[in-house]
Short mmCIF file of C-alpha atoms in Angstrom, two decimals:
data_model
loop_
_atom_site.label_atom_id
_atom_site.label_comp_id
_atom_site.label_asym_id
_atom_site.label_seq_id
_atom_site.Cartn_x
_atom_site.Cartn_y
_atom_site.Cartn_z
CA UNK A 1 93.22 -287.36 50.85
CA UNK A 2 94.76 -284.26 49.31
CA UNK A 3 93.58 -281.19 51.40
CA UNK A 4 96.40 -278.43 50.34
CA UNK A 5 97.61 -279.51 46.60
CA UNK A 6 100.69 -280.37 48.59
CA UNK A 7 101.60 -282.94 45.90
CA UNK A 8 101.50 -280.65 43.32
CA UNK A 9 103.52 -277.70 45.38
CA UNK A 10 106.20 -280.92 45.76
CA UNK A 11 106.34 -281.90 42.13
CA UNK A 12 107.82 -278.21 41.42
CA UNK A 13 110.08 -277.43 44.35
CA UNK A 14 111.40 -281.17 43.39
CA UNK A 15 112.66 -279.73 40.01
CA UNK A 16 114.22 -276.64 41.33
CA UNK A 17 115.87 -278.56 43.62
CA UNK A 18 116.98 -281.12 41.12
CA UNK A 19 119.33 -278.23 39.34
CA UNK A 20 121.31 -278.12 42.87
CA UNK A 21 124.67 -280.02 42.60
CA UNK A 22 126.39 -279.89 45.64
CA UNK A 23 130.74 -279.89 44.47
CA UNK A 24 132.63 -277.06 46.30
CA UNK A 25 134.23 -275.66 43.77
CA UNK A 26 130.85 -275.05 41.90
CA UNK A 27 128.54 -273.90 44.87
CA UNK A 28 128.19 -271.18 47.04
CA UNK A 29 125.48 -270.99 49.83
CA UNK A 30 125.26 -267.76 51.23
CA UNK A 31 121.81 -268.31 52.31
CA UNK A 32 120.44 -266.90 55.74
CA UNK A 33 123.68 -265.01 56.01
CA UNK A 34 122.08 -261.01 56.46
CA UNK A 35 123.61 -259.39 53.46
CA UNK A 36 122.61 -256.05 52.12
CA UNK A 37 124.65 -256.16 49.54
CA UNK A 38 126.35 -258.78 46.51
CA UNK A 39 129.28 -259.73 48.16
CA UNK A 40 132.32 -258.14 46.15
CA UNK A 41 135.06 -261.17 46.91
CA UNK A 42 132.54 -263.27 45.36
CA UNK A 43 132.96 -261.51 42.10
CA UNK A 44 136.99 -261.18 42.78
CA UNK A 45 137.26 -264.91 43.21
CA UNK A 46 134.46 -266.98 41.78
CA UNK A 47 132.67 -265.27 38.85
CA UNK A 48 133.81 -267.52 36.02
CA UNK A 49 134.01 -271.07 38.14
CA UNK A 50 130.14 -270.75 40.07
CA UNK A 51 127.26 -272.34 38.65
CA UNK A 52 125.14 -272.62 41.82
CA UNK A 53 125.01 -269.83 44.09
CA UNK A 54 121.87 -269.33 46.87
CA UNK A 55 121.41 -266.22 48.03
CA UNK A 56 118.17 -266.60 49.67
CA UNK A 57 116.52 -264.86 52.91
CA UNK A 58 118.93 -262.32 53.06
CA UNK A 59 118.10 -258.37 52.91
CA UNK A 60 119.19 -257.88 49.20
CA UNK A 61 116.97 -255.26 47.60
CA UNK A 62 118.81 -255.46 44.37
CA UNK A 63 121.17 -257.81 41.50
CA UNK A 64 123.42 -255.73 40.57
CA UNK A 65 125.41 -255.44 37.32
CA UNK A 66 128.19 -257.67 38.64
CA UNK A 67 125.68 -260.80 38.61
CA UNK A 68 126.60 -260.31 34.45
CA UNK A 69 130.67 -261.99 35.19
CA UNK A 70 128.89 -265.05 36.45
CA UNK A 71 128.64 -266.14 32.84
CA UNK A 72 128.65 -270.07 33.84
CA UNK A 73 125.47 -269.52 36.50
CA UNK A 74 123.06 -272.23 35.99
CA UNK A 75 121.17 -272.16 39.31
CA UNK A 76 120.44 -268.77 40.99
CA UNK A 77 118.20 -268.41 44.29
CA UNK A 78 117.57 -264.79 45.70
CA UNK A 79 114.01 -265.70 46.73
CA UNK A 80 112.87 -264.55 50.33
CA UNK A 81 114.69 -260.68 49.45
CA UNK A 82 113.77 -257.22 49.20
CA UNK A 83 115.06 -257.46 45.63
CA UNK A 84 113.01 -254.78 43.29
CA UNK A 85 115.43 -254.77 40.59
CA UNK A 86 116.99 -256.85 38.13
CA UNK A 87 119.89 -255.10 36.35
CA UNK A 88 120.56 -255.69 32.20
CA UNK A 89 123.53 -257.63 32.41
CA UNK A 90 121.32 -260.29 34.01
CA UNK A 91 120.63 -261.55 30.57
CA UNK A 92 124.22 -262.22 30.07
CA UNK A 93 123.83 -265.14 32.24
CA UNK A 94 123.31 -267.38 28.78
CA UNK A 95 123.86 -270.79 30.96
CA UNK A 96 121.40 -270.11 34.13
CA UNK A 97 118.33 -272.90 33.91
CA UNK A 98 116.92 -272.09 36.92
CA UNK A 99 115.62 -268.46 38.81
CA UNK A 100 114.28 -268.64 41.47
CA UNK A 101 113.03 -265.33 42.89
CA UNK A 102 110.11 -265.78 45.23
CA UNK A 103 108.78 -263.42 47.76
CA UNK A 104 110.35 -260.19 46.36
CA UNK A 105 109.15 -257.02 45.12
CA UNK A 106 109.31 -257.59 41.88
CA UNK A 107 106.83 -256.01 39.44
CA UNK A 108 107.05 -256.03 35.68
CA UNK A 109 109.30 -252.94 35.55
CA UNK A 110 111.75 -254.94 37.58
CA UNK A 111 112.83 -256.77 34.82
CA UNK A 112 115.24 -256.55 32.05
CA UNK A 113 113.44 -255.63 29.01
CA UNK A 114 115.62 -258.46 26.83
CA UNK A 115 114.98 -260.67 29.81
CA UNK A 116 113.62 -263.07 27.12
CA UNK A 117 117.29 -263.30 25.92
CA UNK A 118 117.66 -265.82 28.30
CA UNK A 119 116.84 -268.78 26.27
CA UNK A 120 118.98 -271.84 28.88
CA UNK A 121 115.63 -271.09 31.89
CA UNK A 122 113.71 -274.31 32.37
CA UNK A 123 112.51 -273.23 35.91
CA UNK A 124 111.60 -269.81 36.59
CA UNK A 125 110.12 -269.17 40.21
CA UNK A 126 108.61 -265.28 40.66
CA UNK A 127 105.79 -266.07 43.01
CA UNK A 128 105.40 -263.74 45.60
CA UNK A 129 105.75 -261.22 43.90
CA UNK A 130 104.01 -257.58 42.79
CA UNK A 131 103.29 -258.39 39.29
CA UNK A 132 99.87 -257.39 38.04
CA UNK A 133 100.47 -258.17 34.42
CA UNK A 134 101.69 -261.95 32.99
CA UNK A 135 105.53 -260.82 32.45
CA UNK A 136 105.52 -261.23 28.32
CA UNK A 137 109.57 -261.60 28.14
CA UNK A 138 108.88 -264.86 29.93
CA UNK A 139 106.84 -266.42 26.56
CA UNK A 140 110.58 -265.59 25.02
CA UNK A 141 111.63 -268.64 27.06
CA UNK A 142 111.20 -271.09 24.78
CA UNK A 143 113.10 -273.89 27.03
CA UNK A 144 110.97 -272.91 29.91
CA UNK A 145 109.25 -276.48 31.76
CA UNK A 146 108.65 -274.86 35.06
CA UNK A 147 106.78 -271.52 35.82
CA UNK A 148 105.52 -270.24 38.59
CA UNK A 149 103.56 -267.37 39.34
CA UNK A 150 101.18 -267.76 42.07
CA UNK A 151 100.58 -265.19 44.70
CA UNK A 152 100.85 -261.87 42.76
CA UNK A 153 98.12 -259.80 41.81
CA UNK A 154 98.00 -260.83 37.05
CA UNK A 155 94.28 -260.55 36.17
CA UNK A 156 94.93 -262.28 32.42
CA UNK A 157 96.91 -265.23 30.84
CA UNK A 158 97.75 -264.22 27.79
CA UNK A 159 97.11 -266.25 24.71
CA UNK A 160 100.57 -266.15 23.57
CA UNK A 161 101.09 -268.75 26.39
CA UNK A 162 101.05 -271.18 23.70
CA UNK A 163 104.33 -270.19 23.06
CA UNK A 164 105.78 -271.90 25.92
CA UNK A 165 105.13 -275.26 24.15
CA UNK A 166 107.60 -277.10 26.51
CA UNK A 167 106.00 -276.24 30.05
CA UNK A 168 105.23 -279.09 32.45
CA UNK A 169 104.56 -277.39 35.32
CA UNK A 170 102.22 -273.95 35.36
CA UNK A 171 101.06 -272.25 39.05
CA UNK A 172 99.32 -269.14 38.77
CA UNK A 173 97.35 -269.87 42.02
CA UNK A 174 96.52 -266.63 44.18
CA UNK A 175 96.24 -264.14 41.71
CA UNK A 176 93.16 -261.56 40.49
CA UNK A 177 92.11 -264.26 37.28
CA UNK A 178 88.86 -264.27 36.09
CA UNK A 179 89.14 -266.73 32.90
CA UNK A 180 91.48 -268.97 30.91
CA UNK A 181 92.82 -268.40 27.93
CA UNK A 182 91.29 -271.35 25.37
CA UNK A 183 95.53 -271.56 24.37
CA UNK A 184 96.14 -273.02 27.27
CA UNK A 185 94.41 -276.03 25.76
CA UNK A 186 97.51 -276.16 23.45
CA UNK A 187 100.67 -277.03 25.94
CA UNK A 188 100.64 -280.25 25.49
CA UNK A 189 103.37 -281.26 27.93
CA UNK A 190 101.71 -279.57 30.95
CA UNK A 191 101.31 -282.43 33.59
CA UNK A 192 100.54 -279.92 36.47
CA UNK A 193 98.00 -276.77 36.39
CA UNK A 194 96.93 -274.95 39.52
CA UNK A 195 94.76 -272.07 38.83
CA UNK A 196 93.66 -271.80 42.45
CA UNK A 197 92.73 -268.93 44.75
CA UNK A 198 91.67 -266.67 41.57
CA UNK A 199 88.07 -265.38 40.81
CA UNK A 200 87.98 -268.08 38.26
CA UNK A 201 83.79 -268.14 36.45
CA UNK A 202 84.18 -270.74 33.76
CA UNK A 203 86.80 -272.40 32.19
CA UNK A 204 87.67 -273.25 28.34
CA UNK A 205 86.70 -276.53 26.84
CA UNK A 206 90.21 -276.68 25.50
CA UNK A 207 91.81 -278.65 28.61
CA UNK A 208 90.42 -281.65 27.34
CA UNK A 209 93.47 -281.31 24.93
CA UNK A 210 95.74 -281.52 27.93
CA UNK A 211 96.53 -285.37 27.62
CA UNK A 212 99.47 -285.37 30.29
CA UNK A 213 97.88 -283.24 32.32
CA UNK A 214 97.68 -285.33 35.90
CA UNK A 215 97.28 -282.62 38.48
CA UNK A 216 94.73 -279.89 38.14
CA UNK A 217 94.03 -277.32 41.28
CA UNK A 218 90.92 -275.15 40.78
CA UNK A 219 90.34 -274.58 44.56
CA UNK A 220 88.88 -271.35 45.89
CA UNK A 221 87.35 -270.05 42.49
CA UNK A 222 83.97 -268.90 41.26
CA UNK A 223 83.42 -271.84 39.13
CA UNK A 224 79.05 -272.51 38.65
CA UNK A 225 79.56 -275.34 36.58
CA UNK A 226 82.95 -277.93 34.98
CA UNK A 227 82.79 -278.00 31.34
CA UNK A 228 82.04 -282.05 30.61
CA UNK A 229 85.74 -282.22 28.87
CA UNK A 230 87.28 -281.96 31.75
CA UNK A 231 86.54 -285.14 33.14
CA UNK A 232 88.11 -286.66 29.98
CA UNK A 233 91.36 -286.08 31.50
CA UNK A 234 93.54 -288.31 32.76
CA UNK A 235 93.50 -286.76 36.00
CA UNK A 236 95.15 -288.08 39.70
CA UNK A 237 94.46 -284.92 41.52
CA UNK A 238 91.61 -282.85 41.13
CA UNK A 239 91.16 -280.09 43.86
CA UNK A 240 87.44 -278.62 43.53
CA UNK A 241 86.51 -277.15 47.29
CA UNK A 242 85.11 -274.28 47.54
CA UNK A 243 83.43 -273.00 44.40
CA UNK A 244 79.52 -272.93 43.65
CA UNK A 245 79.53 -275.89 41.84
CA UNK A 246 75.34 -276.26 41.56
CA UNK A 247 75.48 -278.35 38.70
CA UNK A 248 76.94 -281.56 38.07
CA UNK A 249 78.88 -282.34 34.92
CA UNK A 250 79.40 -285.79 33.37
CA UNK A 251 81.78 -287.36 30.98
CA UNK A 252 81.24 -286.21 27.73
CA UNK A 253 81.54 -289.48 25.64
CA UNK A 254 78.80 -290.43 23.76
CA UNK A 255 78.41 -293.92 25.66
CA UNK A 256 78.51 -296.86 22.29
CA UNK A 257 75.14 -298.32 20.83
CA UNK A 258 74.43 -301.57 22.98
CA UNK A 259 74.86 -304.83 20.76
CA UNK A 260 71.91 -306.96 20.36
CA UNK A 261 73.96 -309.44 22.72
CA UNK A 262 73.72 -306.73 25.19
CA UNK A 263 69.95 -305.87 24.64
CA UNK A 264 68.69 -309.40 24.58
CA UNK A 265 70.54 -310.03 27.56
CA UNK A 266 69.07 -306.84 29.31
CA UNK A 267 65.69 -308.34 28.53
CA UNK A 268 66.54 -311.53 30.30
CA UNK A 269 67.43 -310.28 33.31
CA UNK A 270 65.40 -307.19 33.87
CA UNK A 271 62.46 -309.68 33.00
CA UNK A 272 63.50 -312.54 34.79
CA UNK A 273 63.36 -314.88 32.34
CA UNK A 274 64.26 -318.13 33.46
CA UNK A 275 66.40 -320.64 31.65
CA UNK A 276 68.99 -323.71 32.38
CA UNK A 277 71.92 -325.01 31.03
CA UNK A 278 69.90 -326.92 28.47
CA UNK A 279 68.54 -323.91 27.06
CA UNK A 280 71.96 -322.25 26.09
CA UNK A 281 75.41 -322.48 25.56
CA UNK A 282 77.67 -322.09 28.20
CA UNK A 283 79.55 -319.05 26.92
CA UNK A 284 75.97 -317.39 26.75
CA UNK A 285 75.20 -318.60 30.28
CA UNK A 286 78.69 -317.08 31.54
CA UNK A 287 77.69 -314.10 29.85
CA UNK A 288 74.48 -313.83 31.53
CA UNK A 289 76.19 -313.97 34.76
CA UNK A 290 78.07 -310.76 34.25
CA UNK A 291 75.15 -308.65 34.79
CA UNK A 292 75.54 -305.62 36.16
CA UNK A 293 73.30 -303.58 38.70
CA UNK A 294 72.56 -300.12 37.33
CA UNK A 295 73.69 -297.52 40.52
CA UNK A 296 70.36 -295.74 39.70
CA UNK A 297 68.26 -296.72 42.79
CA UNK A 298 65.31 -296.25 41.09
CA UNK A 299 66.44 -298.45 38.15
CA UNK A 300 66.04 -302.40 37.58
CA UNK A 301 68.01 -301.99 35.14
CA UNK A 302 71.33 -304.07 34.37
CA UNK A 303 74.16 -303.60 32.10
CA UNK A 304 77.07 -305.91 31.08
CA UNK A 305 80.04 -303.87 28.40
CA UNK A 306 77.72 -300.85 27.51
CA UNK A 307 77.22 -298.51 30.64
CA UNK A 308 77.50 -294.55 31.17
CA UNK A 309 79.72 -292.86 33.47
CA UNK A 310 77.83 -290.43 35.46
CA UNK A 311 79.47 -288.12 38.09
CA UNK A 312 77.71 -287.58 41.32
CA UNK A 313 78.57 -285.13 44.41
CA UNK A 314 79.03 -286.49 47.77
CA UNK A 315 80.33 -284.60 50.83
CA UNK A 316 83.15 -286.24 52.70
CA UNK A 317 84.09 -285.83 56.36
CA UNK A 318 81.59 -283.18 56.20
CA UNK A 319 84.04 -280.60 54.83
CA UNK A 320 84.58 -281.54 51.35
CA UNK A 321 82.64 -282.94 48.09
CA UNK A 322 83.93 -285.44 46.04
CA UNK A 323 82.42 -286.24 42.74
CA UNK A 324 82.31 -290.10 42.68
CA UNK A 325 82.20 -292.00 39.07
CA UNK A 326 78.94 -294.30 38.94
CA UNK A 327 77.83 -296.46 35.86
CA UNK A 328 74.49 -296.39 34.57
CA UNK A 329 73.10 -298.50 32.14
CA UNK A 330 71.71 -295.75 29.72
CA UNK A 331 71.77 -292.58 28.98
CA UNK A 332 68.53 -291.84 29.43
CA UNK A 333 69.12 -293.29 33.17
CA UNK A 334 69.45 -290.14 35.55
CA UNK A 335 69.01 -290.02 39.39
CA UNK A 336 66.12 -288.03 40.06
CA UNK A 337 67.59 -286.93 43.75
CA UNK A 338 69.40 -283.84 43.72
CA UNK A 339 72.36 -283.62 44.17
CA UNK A 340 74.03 -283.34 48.01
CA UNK A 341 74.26 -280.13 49.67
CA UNK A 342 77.43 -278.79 51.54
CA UNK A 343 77.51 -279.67 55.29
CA UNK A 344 78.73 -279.52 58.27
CA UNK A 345 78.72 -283.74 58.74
CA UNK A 346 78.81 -286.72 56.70
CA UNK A 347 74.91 -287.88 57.58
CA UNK A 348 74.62 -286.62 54.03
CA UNK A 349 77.44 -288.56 52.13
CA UNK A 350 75.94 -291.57 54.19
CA UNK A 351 72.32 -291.17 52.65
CA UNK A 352 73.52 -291.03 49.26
CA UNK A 353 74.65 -293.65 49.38
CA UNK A 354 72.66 -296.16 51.23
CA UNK A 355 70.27 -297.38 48.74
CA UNK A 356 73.45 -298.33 46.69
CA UNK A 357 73.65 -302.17 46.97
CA UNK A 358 76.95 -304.03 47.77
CA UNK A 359 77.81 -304.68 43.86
CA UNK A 360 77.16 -301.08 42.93
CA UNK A 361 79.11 -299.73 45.63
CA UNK A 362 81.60 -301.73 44.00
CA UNK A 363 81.30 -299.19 40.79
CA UNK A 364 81.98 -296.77 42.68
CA UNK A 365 85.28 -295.24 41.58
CA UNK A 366 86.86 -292.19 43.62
CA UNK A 367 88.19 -289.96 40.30
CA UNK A 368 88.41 -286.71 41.67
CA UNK A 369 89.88 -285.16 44.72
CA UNK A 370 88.58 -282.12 46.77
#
């Protein structure tokens, strides 16, 4: 059970991680060290042979211009700084693919105004941060596949974030957000979204476009209700806890007509019609076999290919609500009990789902994770 979107928070520091090649004469790890200051034998006696240099939870409150001689730089870490400055000649860095620059204070002044010019980033890392505005050199970085932003204080994506048509990996969780831009709906790469810890009220109908999308984090938001596209997605990890969800959403596919196979067959068992192996064929008998209970309690219902997926709330280990995925047998076929309120034990997750028999509880498919 997924409590903290720790998956997710792996999946990225994975791929900034995966840029670090430990050879010697490459690499320099002057992490944890207590500078104040770039290190001027650095730049004597390494500027054109580094590509990997950490720099990381020291007391740097600035790059300065030298960083510009480091022309083959492909992984630089200075996260965990003072740093409230990037100089110009960072953009002469034409070979760096990954920043990372966490816990800083950086704000959108700090950076180069051509920081765009920087066209090798795939990872950039600024979370931490004081930004209060969605940094619009970064939509420049048209290589970009990793971005995150979480923990600074943006109040809009902009729609321009189409632009960044090769991201996999977005985190703008912790911010001041109050919507999402229906663009989003157009990376089409993304496999990772977590819009968590924001003052998040609805959310576009667009993310159904996200086909790769695996991992979405909406945690901690103001969301009232899902749009029904959203549970077209793919999805592994879906983090929902804490938002006033108060009404439930379904799958919105339009569940296909049931063949006259289908409704005769419905009609024989809901009716209890008898027959033997002299009164049909065998494949018809077989066929009449694979009934289906309808999860509806109140239903006699049965269903065999044509069912509809219906989403219902339970609360688990009394802290959390998972939406489970039942099948009913129409569409038409709602439970009348409302849905389960938050609380403080599982009694209530238990209730639900007592009057389930054994072969509907078999149905039962856990989609979504809180």
């Amino acid at each position: 059970m997924m409590t903290d979107f720790s998956e997710v928070k792996q999946t990225a520091r994975t791929m900034e991680e995966s840029y670090w090649i430990e050879k010697e004469d490459e690499t320099e790890d002057l992490s944890y060290t207590e500078l104040i200051s770039f290190p001027q034998w650095l730049h004597q006696h390494r500027s054109e042979t580094l590509k990997y240099l950490k720099l990381n939870h020291n007391n740097l409150n600035m790059l300065p211009g030298l960083i510009g001689s480091f022309v083959n730089l492909t992984y630089l870490d200075i996260s965990n700084n003072s740093i409230t400055y990037l100089t110009d000649e960072f953009v002469k860095l034409n070979q760096l693919k990954v920043l990372i620059a966490k816990n800083n204070g950086l704000t959108l002044d700090s950076l180069p105004k051509q920081f765009g010019l920087v066209k090798s980033l795939e990872v950039v890392n600024f979370g931490g941060n004081n930004f209060t505005e969605f940094p619009p050199q970064i939509l420049e970085l048209s290589s970009l596949k990793c971005l995150h932003l979480g923990a600074n204080k943006i109040v809009k994506i902009p729609s321009q974030i189409y632009q960044l048509s090769l991201l996999r990996h977005l985190y703008v969780g912790g911010n001041e957000l109050i919507e999402v831009p229906a663009e989003l709906g157009h990376l089409s790469c993304l496999e990772s979204l977590v819009l968590c810890d924001n003052a998040i009220q609805t959310l576009p109908t667009t993310l159904s476009h996200l086909r790769n999308l695996r991992s979405l984090s909406l945690h901690n938001n103001q969301l009232q209700t899902l749009p029904p596209a959203v549970a077209s997605l793919d999805l592994i990890e879906l983090s929902l806890r804490n938002n006033p969800l108060v009404v439930r959403f379904v799958r919105d596919l339009p569940p296909e007509m049931p063949s006259l196979l289908e409704l005769a067959g419905r009609i024989v068992k809901t009716n209890n019609i008898q027959y033997t192996a002299a009164d049909l064929p065998r494949n018809l008998i077989d066929y009449l076999k694979s009934a289906q209970r309808c999860v509806n309690p109140r239903c006699k219902g049965v269903y065999f290919s044509s069912h509809v997926e219906h989403v219902k709330f339970v609360d688990f280990c009394g802290k959390y609500r998972l939406p489970l995925l039942q099948y009913l047998c129409s569409v038409t076929c709602t439970i009348k009990k409302p849905s389960v309120a938050y609380s403080n034990s599982s009694s209530s997750s238990e209730s639900e789902t007592d009057d389930l028999d054994e072969i509907a509880r078999k149905k039962l498919k856990k989609v979504l994770l809180g």
